[in-house]
Coordinates of C-alpha atoms in Angstrom, one line a residue:
M1 CA 75.2 86.0 129.4
P2 CA 77.8 85.4 132.5
L3 CA 75.8 85.1 135.8
G4 CA 72.8 87.2 134.1
I5 CA 74.8 89.9 132.5
L6 CA 73.9 90.9 128.6
E7 CA 76.8 91.2 126.7
A8 CA 78.2 94.1 124.7
K9 CA 76.6 93.2 121.4
G10 CA 78.9 93.9 118.2
V11 CA 82.2 94.6 121.1
E12 CA 84.7 91.9 122.2
H13 CA 86.1 93.3 124.9
V14 CA 84.9 96.4 127.7
P15 CA 87.1 98.4 129.6
G16 CA 86.5 96.9 133.4
T17 CA 86.1 93.3 132.1
T18 CA 89.8 91.3 132.8
R19 CA 90.4 88.4 132.4
Y20 CA 92.7 88.4 135.4
F21 CA 91.1 88.3 138.7
D22 CA 91.9 85.5 141.5
D23 CA 90.4 82.5 140.8
P24 CA 92.1 79.5 142.0
T25 CA 91.6 77.6 139.1
H26 CA 92.0 79.7 136.0
S27 CA 93.9 81.3 133.5
H28 CA 94.9 84.5 136.2
I29 CA 97.7 82.2 137.2
A30 CA 100.6 83.3 136.4
T31 CA 102.5 80.5 133.6
S32 CA 105.0 80.8 131.2
E33 CA 102.6 81.6 128.5
H34 CA 102.8 85.4 130.6
V35 CA 106.0 85.6 131.0
G36 CA 107.2 89.2 132.0
L37 CA 104.0 90.2 133.6
K38 CA 103.7 91.5 137.4
T39 CA 102.1 89.5 139.5
D40 CA 101.1 89.2 143.3
N41 CA 102.7 86.3 144.8
S42 CA 101.6 86.3 148.5
G43 CA 99.2 83.6 148.4
K44 CA 99.3 80.0 147.3
E45 CA 99.3 80.8 143.5
P46 CA 100.7 84.1 141.8
I47 CA 97.7 86.7 140.8
I48 CA 98.0 88.9 137.8
L49 CA 98.2 92.5 138.8
I50 CA 95.5 95.0 137.2
P51 CA 96.5 96.8 136.7
Q52 CA 99.8 96.4 135.8
P53 CA 102.5 98.5 137.9
S54 CA 105.2 100.2 136.1
D55 CA 109.4 99.9 136.3
D56 CA 109.8 102.9 138.2
P57 CA 110.4 102.9 142.2
N58 CA 108.2 106.1 143.0
D59 CA 104.9 104.4 141.3
P60 CA 102.8 103.9 144.5
L61 CA 101.9 100.4 142.9
N62 CA 104.7 99.4 143.7
W63 CA 105.5 100.8 147.4
P64 CA 105.2 98.2 150.1
L65 CA 101.8 97.1 151.2
W66 CA 102.7 98.3 154.5
R67 CA 103.1 102.0 153.1
R68 CA 99.9 102.0 151.6
D69 CA 98.4 100.6 154.0
L70 CA 99.9 103.2 156.5
T71 CA 99.4 106.1 154.0
T72 CA 95.0 105.2 153.6
F73 CA 95.0 104.5 157.7
I74 CA 96.1 108.4 158.2
L75 CA 94.0 109.6 155.3
C76 CA 90.8 108.1 156.9
F77 CA 91.8 109.3 160.0
A78 CA 91.7 112.6 158.7
G79 CA 88.6 112.0 157.1
I80 CA 86.8 111.0 160.1
L81 CA 87.9 114.1 161.8
A82 CA 86.6 115.8 158.7
T83 CA 83.7 114.5 158.1
C84 CA 82.7 113.8 162.2
L85 CA 82.3 118.0 161.9
G86 CA 78.8 117.3 159.5
P87 CA 76.7 115.8 162.9
I88 CA 78.3 117.9 165.3
L89 CA 75.6 119.5 166.6
A90 CA 73.7 116.4 166.7
A91 CA 73.7 116.2 170.1
N92 CA 73.7 120.0 170.8
T93 CA 69.7 120.5 169.1
I94 CA 68.3 122.5 172.2
T95 CA 71.2 124.3 173.5
I96 CA 71.9 125.8 170.4
S97 CA 67.8 126.4 169.9
L98 CA 68.2 128.6 173.3
L99 CA 71.6 129.7 173.1
F100 CA 70.7 131.9 169.0
S101 CA 67.0 131.9 169.7
K102 CA 66.4 130.2 166.6
D103 CA 63.7 126.9 165.8
F104 CA 64.8 123.6 164.8
T105 CA 64.5 124.1 161.3
K106 CA 66.6 127.2 161.4
V107 CA 69.4 124.7 164.0
A108 CA 69.2 122.2 161.4
L109 CA 70.5 124.4 158.7
L110 CA 73.3 124.9 160.0
T111 CA 74.4 121.0 159.3
G112 CA 72.8 121.7 156.0
Y113 CA 75.4 124.8 155.0
F114 CA 77.5 122.8 155.8
L115 CA 77.0 119.7 153.5
L116 CA 76.6 122.8 150.7
G117 CA 79.4 123.5 151.5
A118 CA 81.0 120.2 150.9
G119 CA 79.3 120.2 147.5
A120 CA 80.5 123.4 146.7
G121 CA 83.8 122.6 147.3
A122 CA 84.3 119.5 145.4
I123 CA 83.5 121.0 142.3
F124 CA 86.6 123.3 142.2
F125 CA 88.7 121.0 144.3
V126 CA 88.5 118.0 141.2
P127 CA 89.8 119.7 138.9
S128 CA 92.9 120.4 141.1
A129 CA 93.1 116.7 141.6
R130 CA 92.9 116.1 138.0
V131 CA 95.9 118.5 137.2
W132 CA 97.6 118.1 140.0
G133 CA 97.5 115.3 142.1
K134 CA 95.7 115.0 145.9
R135 CA 98.2 115.1 148.3
H136 CA 97.9 119.3 148.3
L137 CA 94.1 119.4 148.6
F138 CA 94.2 116.8 151.6
L139 CA 96.8 119.5 153.3
I140 CA 94.3 122.6 152.3
G141 CA 92.0 120.9 153.7
I142 CA 93.1 120.4 157.0
C143 CA 94.2 123.7 157.1
I144 CA 91.1 125.0 155.9
L145 CA 89.0 123.2 159.0
I146 CA 91.5 124.4 161.7
A147 CA 90.7 127.6 161.1
S148 CA 87.2 127.0 160.3
S149 CA 87.0 125.0 163.7
A150 CA 88.0 127.5 165.7
W151 CA 86.0 130.3 164.0
A152 CA 83.2 127.8 164.6
G153 CA 84.0 127.8 168.3
S154 CA 84.8 131.7 169.0
V155 CA 81.4 132.9 167.5
G156 CA 79.7 134.1 170.5
T157 CA 76.2 134.2 170.4
S158 CA 76.5 135.3 166.5
Y159 CA 73.8 132.9 163.9
G160 CA 75.3 134.1 160.8
S161 CA 79.4 133.8 161.9
L162 CA 78.6 129.8 163.1
L163 CA 76.9 129.8 159.7
G164 CA 79.4 131.0 158.4
A165 CA 82.0 129.1 159.6
R166 CA 79.8 125.8 159.1
I167 CA 79.9 126.1 155.6
I168 CA 83.5 126.9 155.3
Q169 CA 83.8 124.0 157.2
G170 CA 82.2 122.0 154.6
V171 CA 84.5 123.6 152.2
G172 CA 88.0 122.0 154.2
C173 CA 86.0 119.0 153.9
A174 CA 85.3 118.6 150.1
P175 CA 88.8 116.9 149.5
Y176 CA 88.1 114.0 152.0
E177 CA 84.5 113.4 151.0
S178 CA 86.0 113.4 146.8
L179 CA 89.1 111.9 146.8
L180 CA 89.6 109.4 149.5
N181 CA 87.7 106.7 148.1
A182 CA 89.7 107.9 144.6
A183 CA 93.0 107.3 146.4
V184 CA 91.9 103.7 147.1
G185 CA 92.0 103.3 143.1
D186 CA 95.6 105.0 142.6
L187 CA 97.0 103.1 145.4
Y188 CA 95.6 99.6 145.3
F189 CA 95.4 96.3 142.6
V190 CA 91.8 95.3 142.1
H191 CA 91.9 92.3 144.3
Q192 CA 93.1 94.7 147.1
R193 CA 90.1 97.2 146.7
G194 CA 87.6 95.6 148.1
L195 CA 88.2 96.0 152.3
R196 CA 90.1 99.1 151.9
M197 CA 87.0 101.0 150.2
A198 CA 84.9 99.9 152.9
F199 CA 87.4 101.0 155.4
T200 CA 87.8 104.4 153.4
N201 CA 83.5 104.5 153.2
L202 CA 83.6 103.6 157.3
A203 CA 85.7 106.4 157.7
I204 CA 83.6 108.8 155.5
F205 CA 80.3 108.2 156.4
G206 CA 79.8 105.7 159.5
G207 CA 83.0 107.4 161.8
A208 CA 80.8 110.5 162.1
F209 CA 78.3 108.6 164.0
F210 CA 80.3 108.1 167.0
T211 CA 80.6 112.0 167.1
P212 CA 77.7 113.4 169.0
I213 CA 78.0 110.1 171.2
V214 CA 81.1 112.0 172.5
V215 CA 80.3 116.1 171.7
G216 CA 77.8 115.3 174.3
K217 CA 79.3 114.8 177.4
I218 CA 81.7 117.7 176.3
T219 CA 78.5 119.8 175.7
E220 CA 77.7 119.4 178.8
S221 CA 81.2 119.3 180.9
L222 CA 83.0 122.0 179.0
G223 CA 80.6 123.6 176.7
W224 CA 79.8 123.3 173.1
K225 CA 81.8 125.3 171.7
W226 CA 84.6 123.2 173.3
T227 CA 83.1 120.3 170.3
F228 CA 84.6 122.5 167.9
F229 CA 88.1 123.4 169.8
F230 CA 88.5 120.0 170.6
V231 CA 88.4 119.0 166.5
A232 CA 91.0 121.4 165.7
I233 CA 92.9 120.5 168.4
F234 CA 93.3 116.8 167.0
L235 CA 94.0 118.6 163.2
A236 CA 96.8 120.2 164.3
P237 CA 99.4 117.0 164.7
T238 CA 97.4 115.4 161.5
L239 CA 98.0 118.3 159.7
F240 CA 101.7 117.1 160.1
A241 CA 100.9 113.4 160.2
V242 CA 99.6 113.9 156.2
F243 CA 102.4 115.9 155.1
F244 CA 105.5 114.1 156.3
L245 CA 103.7 110.5 156.1
C246 CA 101.3 110.9 152.8
P247 CA 103.1 110.8 149.8
E248 CA 101.2 111.5 146.6
T249 CA 99.3 108.8 145.4
A250 CA 98.2 110.1 141.7
Y251 CA 100.6 109.1 139.4
R252 CA 101.0 109.1 135.4
R253 CA 101.7 106.1 133.9
A254 CA 101.7 104.9 130.2
A255 CA 97.9 104.3 129.2
K256 CA 98.7 100.4 128.2
L257 CA 99.5 99.6 132.1
N258 CA 96.0 100.6 133.4
T259 CA 94.5 97.5 132.3
D260 CA 90.9 97.9 134.1
T261 CA 90.3 101.0 132.2
T262 CA 91.7 100.6 128.6
V263 CA 90.1 97.8 126.5
V264 CA 92.7 94.7 125.6
E265 CA 92.7 91.5 123.9
E266 CA 93.8 89.5 126.3
L267 CA 96.3 90.3 129.3
K268 CA 99.9 88.9 127.6
P269 CA 103.4 90.6 128.1
E270 CA 103.5 92.8 125.0
S271 CA 100.2 94.8 126.2
S272 CA 101.4 95.0 129.3
A273 CA 104.8 94.4 130.1
Q274 CA 107.1 98.0 130.4
P275 CA 106.6 99.9 127.5
E276 CA 109.6 101.2 125.7
S277 CA 111.2 104.1 128.1
P278 CA 109.6 107.1 126.6
P279 CA 111.5 110.2 126.3
S280 CA 111.6 112.4 129.5
E281 CA 108.5 115.2 128.8
G282 CA 110.5 117.6 131.9
G283 CA 114.0 116.4 130.7
M284 CA 114.6 114.8 134.0
A285 CA 113.6 111.6 135.7
H286 CA 112.0 114.0 138.4
S287 CA 112.1 117.8 139.9
R288 CA 114.9 117.9 142.8
G289 CA 114.2 118.8 145.8
F290 CA 110.7 120.0 148.1
I291 CA 108.5 121.9 145.8
L292 CA 105.9 123.6 147.2
F293 CA 104.5 125.8 144.3
P294 CA 104.6 124.5 140.4
T295 CA 107.5 125.7 139.1
S296 CA 106.0 124.3 135.6
N297 CA 102.8 123.2 133.1
T298 CA 105.4 120.0 132.6
L299 CA 103.6 117.2 132.6
Q300 CA 105.3 114.4 134.6
P301 CA 107.8 112.1 133.3
I302 CA 106.3 108.8 132.4
G303 CA 108.9 107.0 135.1
N304 CA 111.0 103.3 133.7
A305 CA 113.7 100.7 135.8
G306 CA 116.2 103.4 135.2
T307 CA 113.9 106.6 137.2
L308 CA 116.2 107.5 140.5
K309 CA 114.0 106.8 143.3
K310 CA 112.3 109.9 145.6
S311 CA 114.4 111.0 148.4
W312 CA 111.8 111.5 151.2
V313 CA 111.9 115.2 151.1
E314 CA 111.5 115.2 147.4
S315 CA 108.2 112.5 148.3
L316 CA 107.5 115.4 150.6
S317 CA 106.1 118.0 147.7
L318 CA 103.0 119.5 147.2
F319 CA 103.8 119.0 143.2
D320 CA 105.8 116.2 141.3
G321 CA 104.2 117.1 137.7
R322 CA 100.7 117.9 136.0
K323 CA 99.1 115.0 136.3
T324 CA 97.4 116.0 132.4
N325 CA 97.1 118.6 129.5
E326 CA 93.6 119.0 130.2
R327 CA 92.7 122.3 131.1
Y328 CA 91.3 122.9 134.8
W329 CA 87.8 124.6 133.5
V330 CA 87.3 121.9 131.2
L331 CA 88.0 119.6 134.3
L332 CA 85.8 121.5 136.2
L333 CA 82.8 121.3 134.1
R334 CA 83.5 117.3 133.4
P335 CA 80.9 115.8 136.5
F336 CA 78.2 117.5 135.2
P337 CA 77.4 115.5 132.0
L338 CA 77.7 111.8 134.1
L339 CA 74.3 113.3 135.2
T340 CA 72.9 111.6 132.1
H341 CA 74.8 108.5 132.3
P342 CA 72.9 105.8 134.0
A343 CA 75.6 103.9 136.1
F344 CA 76.4 107.7 137.4
I345 CA 72.7 108.2 138.4
W346 CA 72.5 104.7 139.7
G347 CA 75.5 105.2 141.8
C348 CA 74.0 109.0 143.2
L349 CA 70.7 107.4 143.9
I350 CA 72.0 103.8 146.0
Q351 CA 74.4 106.5 148.1
G352 CA 72.7 109.7 147.9
T353 CA 69.5 109.3 149.0
M354 CA 70.5 106.8 151.6
I355 CA 73.0 109.1 153.0
G356 CA 70.0 112.0 152.9
W357 CA 67.4 109.5 155.1
T358 CA 70.4 109.1 157.6
V359 CA 70.6 113.3 157.9
F360 CA 66.9 113.2 158.0
I361 CA 66.5 111.0 160.7
G362 CA 69.4 112.3 162.6
V363 CA 67.9 116.3 162.9
I364 CA 64.2 114.4 163.9
I365 CA 66.0 112.5 166.4
A366 CA 66.1 115.3 169.2
A367 CA 62.3 116.6 168.5
I368 CA 61.0 112.8 169.4
F369 CA 63.2 112.6 172.3
I370 CA 63.3 116.3 173.8
G371 CA 59.3 115.9 175.0
P372 CA 57.5 113.7 177.4
P373 CA 58.7 111.2 178.5
Y374 CA 62.5 111.2 178.4
Y375 CA 63.0 115.1 178.4
W376 CA 66.7 114.5 177.4
G377 CA 69.2 117.0 176.9
E378 CA 72.9 117.1 175.5
V379 CA 74.1 114.0 176.7
S380 CA 71.0 111.5 175.8
A381 CA 70.9 113.1 172.7
G382 CA 74.4 111.9 171.8
Y383 CA 74.5 108.6 173.2
A384 CA 71.2 108.0 170.9
Y385 CA 73.9 107.1 168.1
T386 CA 75.3 104.3 169.6
G387 CA 73.2 102.4 167.7
P388 CA 74.0 103.8 164.3
F389 CA 77.3 104.1 165.3
I390 CA 77.5 99.8 166.0
G391 CA 75.5 99.6 162.4
A392 CA 78.5 101.9 160.4
I393 CA 81.1 99.5 162.3
C394 CA 78.4 96.3 161.5
G395 CA 77.8 97.0 157.7
F396 CA 81.8 97.5 157.5
L397 CA 82.3 94.5 158.4
I398 CA 79.5 93.0 156.1
A399 CA 80.8 95.0 153.0
G400 CA 84.4 94.3 154.0
L401 CA 84.4 90.3 154.5
L402 CA 81.6 90.5 151.3
A403 CA 83.5 93.0 149.0
D404 CA 86.1 91.0 147.9
S405 CA 85.1 87.6 148.8
S406 CA 81.8 87.5 147.1
V407 CA 83.3 88.8 143.3
K408 CA 86.2 86.3 143.8
Y409 CA 83.4 83.1 144.1
L410 CA 81.9 84.9 140.8
T411 CA 84.9 84.9 139.1
K412 CA 85.9 81.9 139.3
L413 CA 81.7 80.7 138.5
N414 CA 82.7 83.1 135.3
K415 CA 85.9 80.7 134.4
G416 CA 88.4 83.9 135.8
V417 CA 86.8 86.9 134.0
Y418 CA 85.9 89.5 136.0
E419 CA 82.9 91.6 135.9
P420 CA 82.2 95.1 137.7
E421 CA 78.6 94.3 137.9
F422 CA 79.1 91.7 140.5
R423 CA 80.0 94.5 142.5
I424 CA 76.4 95.2 142.5
L425 CA 75.2 92.6 144.3
L426 CA 76.0 94.3 147.7
V427 CA 73.0 96.2 147.2
I428 CA 71.4 92.9 148.2
P429 CA 72.4 93.0 152.1
M430 CA 71.7 96.9 151.8
L431 CA 68.3 96.4 150.7
I432 CA 68.0 93.8 153.7
I433 CA 69.2 95.1 156.3
G434 CA 68.6 99.1 155.1
G435 CA 65.1 98.3 154.7
I436 CA 65.3 97.1 157.6
G437 CA 65.9 100.4 159.5
L438 CA 63.9 102.3 157.6
F439 CA 60.6 101.0 158.1
G440 CA 62.0 99.8 161.9
F441 CA 62.0 103.2 162.3
G442 CA 59.2 104.4 161.1
L443 CA 56.6 102.1 163.0
T444 CA 59.0 102.7 166.3
A445 CA 59.8 106.0 166.2
G446 CA 56.4 107.7 166.8
K447 CA 55.4 105.3 169.8
V448 CA 57.8 106.3 171.3
I449 CA 55.9 109.3 172.2
E450 CA 52.9 107.6 172.4
G451 CA 54.5 105.4 175.6
K452 CA 54.0 102.1 173.3
Y453 CA 58.0 101.4 172.9
T454 CA 60.6 102.4 174.3
Y455 CA 63.9 104.7 172.9
H456 CA 66.2 101.4 172.9
V457 CA 63.4 99.9 169.5
P458 CA 63.5 102.8 167.1
L459 CA 67.8 103.8 167.9
I460 CA 68.5 100.1 167.3
F461 CA 66.5 100.5 163.6
F462 CA 68.7 103.3 163.0
G463 CA 71.5 101.3 163.7
F464 CA 70.2 99.0 160.9
E465 CA 69.8 101.9 158.6
V466 CA 73.5 103.3 159.1
A467 CA 74.9 100.0 158.3
G468 CA 72.2 99.3 155.1
M469 CA 73.8 103.0 154.5
V470 CA 78.2 101.7 154.6
I471 CA 76.9 98.8 152.5
G472 CA 75.4 100.8 149.7
A473 CA 78.5 103.3 149.9
V474 CA 80.9 100.9 149.7
A475 CA 79.1 98.9 146.4
S476 CA 78.5 102.1 145.1
S477 CA 82.4 103.0 145.1
L478 CA 83.5 99.6 144.4
Y479 CA 81.7 99.9 140.8
V480 CA 82.6 103.3 140.4
V481 CA 86.3 102.6 140.5
D482 CA 86.4 99.4 139.0
A483 CA 84.1 99.7 135.7
Y484 CA 84.7 103.6 135.0
R485 CA 88.4 103.9 137.1
D486 CA 89.4 107.1 134.6
L487 CA 86.0 108.9 135.3
T488 CA 86.4 107.9 139.0
I489 CA 86.8 111.8 140.2
E490 CA 84.5 112.4 138.4
G491 CA 82.0 109.8 139.6
F492 CA 82.7 110.3 143.0
T493 CA 82.3 114.4 142.9
I494 CA 79.0 114.4 141.3
M495 CA 77.8 111.3 144.0
I496 CA 78.6 114.0 146.6
I497 CA 77.4 117.2 144.9
F498 CA 73.8 114.8 144.4
K499 CA 74.1 113.1 148.4
N500 CA 75.2 116.8 149.8
F501 CA 73.0 118.9 147.4
F502 CA 69.9 116.4 148.3
S503 CA 70.7 116.1 152.0
F504 CA 70.8 120.4 151.8
V505 CA 66.8 120.4 151.2
L506 CA 65.9 117.2 153.3
T507 CA 67.2 119.4 156.3
F508 CA 64.9 122.3 154.8
Y509 CA 62.0 120.4 155.0
A510 CA 62.1 117.6 157.9
Y511 CA 60.5 119.5 160.9
E512 CA 57.9 120.5 158.4
W513 CA 56.8 117.3 157.2
I514 CA 57.2 115.6 160.4
N515 CA 54.6 118.2 161.2
T516 CA 52.2 118.0 159.2
G517 CA 52.4 114.0 157.6
G518 CA 53.4 112.5 161.1
I519 CA 56.5 110.5 161.5
R520 CA 54.7 106.8 160.4
T521 CA 53.8 108.4 157.4
T522 CA 56.7 110.1 156.7
L523 CA 59.6 107.2 157.0
V524 CA 57.3 104.8 155.6
A525 CA 56.9 107.2 152.4
I526 CA 61.0 107.5 152.5
S527 CA 61.8 103.9 153.2
S528 CA 59.5 103.0 150.0
I529 CA 61.0 105.2 148.2
Q530 CA 64.6 103.4 149.1
V531 CA 63.2 100.1 148.1
G532 CA 62.4 101.5 144.6
V533 CA 66.3 103.2 144.5
C534 CA 67.2 99.7 145.5
L535 CA 65.4 98.1 142.8
L536 CA 67.2 99.6 140.4
S537 CA 70.3 97.6 140.8
I538 CA 68.6 95.1 138.4
P539 CA 68.8 96.2 135.4
M540 CA 72.5 98.2 136.5
Y541 CA 73.4 94.8 136.9
V542 CA 71.7 93.0 133.7
Y543 CA 72.8 95.8 131.2
G544 CA 75.9 97.4 133.1
K545 CA 78.4 95.7 130.6
R546 CA 76.2 97.0 127.6
V547 CA 76.1 100.7 129.4
R548 CA 79.9 100.6 129.9
A549 CA 80.4 99.4 126.1
F550 CA 78.1 102.5 124.9
Y551 CA 79.9 104.7 126.8
H552 CA 83.0 103.4 125.2
R553 CA 82.1 103.8 121.9
H554 CA 80.0 107.2 122.1
D555 CA 82.3 108.9 124.8
L556 CA 79.9 111.2 127.2
L557 CA 83.0 113.5 127.5
A558 CA 84.3 114.4 123.9
L559 CA 80.6 114.8 123.1
A560 CA 79.5 117.5 125.7
G561 CA 83.5 118.9 124.1
L562 CA 85.0 118.4 127.7
R563 CA 88.0 115.8 126.7

């Protein structure tokens, strides 16, 4: 029972459990017994790489670290612009309500339908990513966002037209919500993922809190339409940056090199060194020239040391071969059986509920502060998000500092064996910080209206809540990537679908609940639910390895006829 994690009965080796994570005193260190294994030699002692990269120079794991980080940074910047459209109307609630003659619930639904579009878009985009890779979807997403943002800024006083634009914006945002974290699994080894995953989650879930701060001032100076026009303007050069500087991250390599997803008795040269070069399935190392559309259903050839390195022009191709032979419609249905898988149910709840409460609080902030004693307009309502934005940054820093350092320490205690369940311990700071935020906001927000607290107090607690949200998103994302990397895309898809549909429902009932139950009663109930959700991490940590072993023996997707 390593550090409280129950061993799997009848299974000696479980996918996700690796013996060579970063531990300065144990067997991850490359020795004469591990000749042929590829290692990270940047530290004092070499760390055996998990997964093992191929010898193909086009394998993303073989790219220089600066190139991988540049790709991640650009995709994260695009992700910030995409996800900022979610709360872009938060500071403009009053303006939109008066302009379109709609109540606050109708205004809130403009955010809800954006989330609905993002959830629906993920259902259809993710299978395409599994078949053809992610690059074409990142580019398509930006094109949709540019067009729909220009549309949203040109609707005049048509509520229906703005609602349609918001739905399409959600669809354009879907590739970044559903695939950005999965790209981290493509680009980095296990010991490199923690900080990068924290950064991508900050981009997806935290960067958007800067939006209302800026939007309020833009609305006052130029009008609310320019908030959408500026997104389109900034996305235009971002489209070129993604096109020219972000090659495809998905790569098809020999299965036995994916040592974090396959069962191996011991990481030995025989099992992880390069396989003999298989016959080229495409008849040549790779197609020549720029490829805009798929030219065949041929699988991407498994590369080796003799594979020619792609030229820069070739790396710009939107397609470089299928990553799997599985059918699109089968892959489209694959995320849904995961709703019966304990690990993915846990991931949906840990990530989805906290994000839902964040949306809920964001929806009701305007209603709290538009009346006495403050009578806030767009600028003040936007500045209210300063606390949440600082909270998102703090959440990123906490998660980034703890994500890898904590598991390195735990792996050392566990005699050099890394268990993905170590990632779940990040829920502890999420519970403490997020719990302070939720309970604090609930207990003080209503008192602001009564004049017992200044507006600063609940907004500081809102910042705590957002910090907890970011930490929870990092914890669930890292666990899914490390424990179920072969199901990463499907896992993120179902988590995003749950999160977006849950948040959509909350936008329907936010004002009704506040009006009937009051701020204090409603928020305390929500806070108590969140504590219960976080406590589900205890059985997930203890039984997580057994769950992994069980579903390795009983393939859920195979049982559903989807593999």
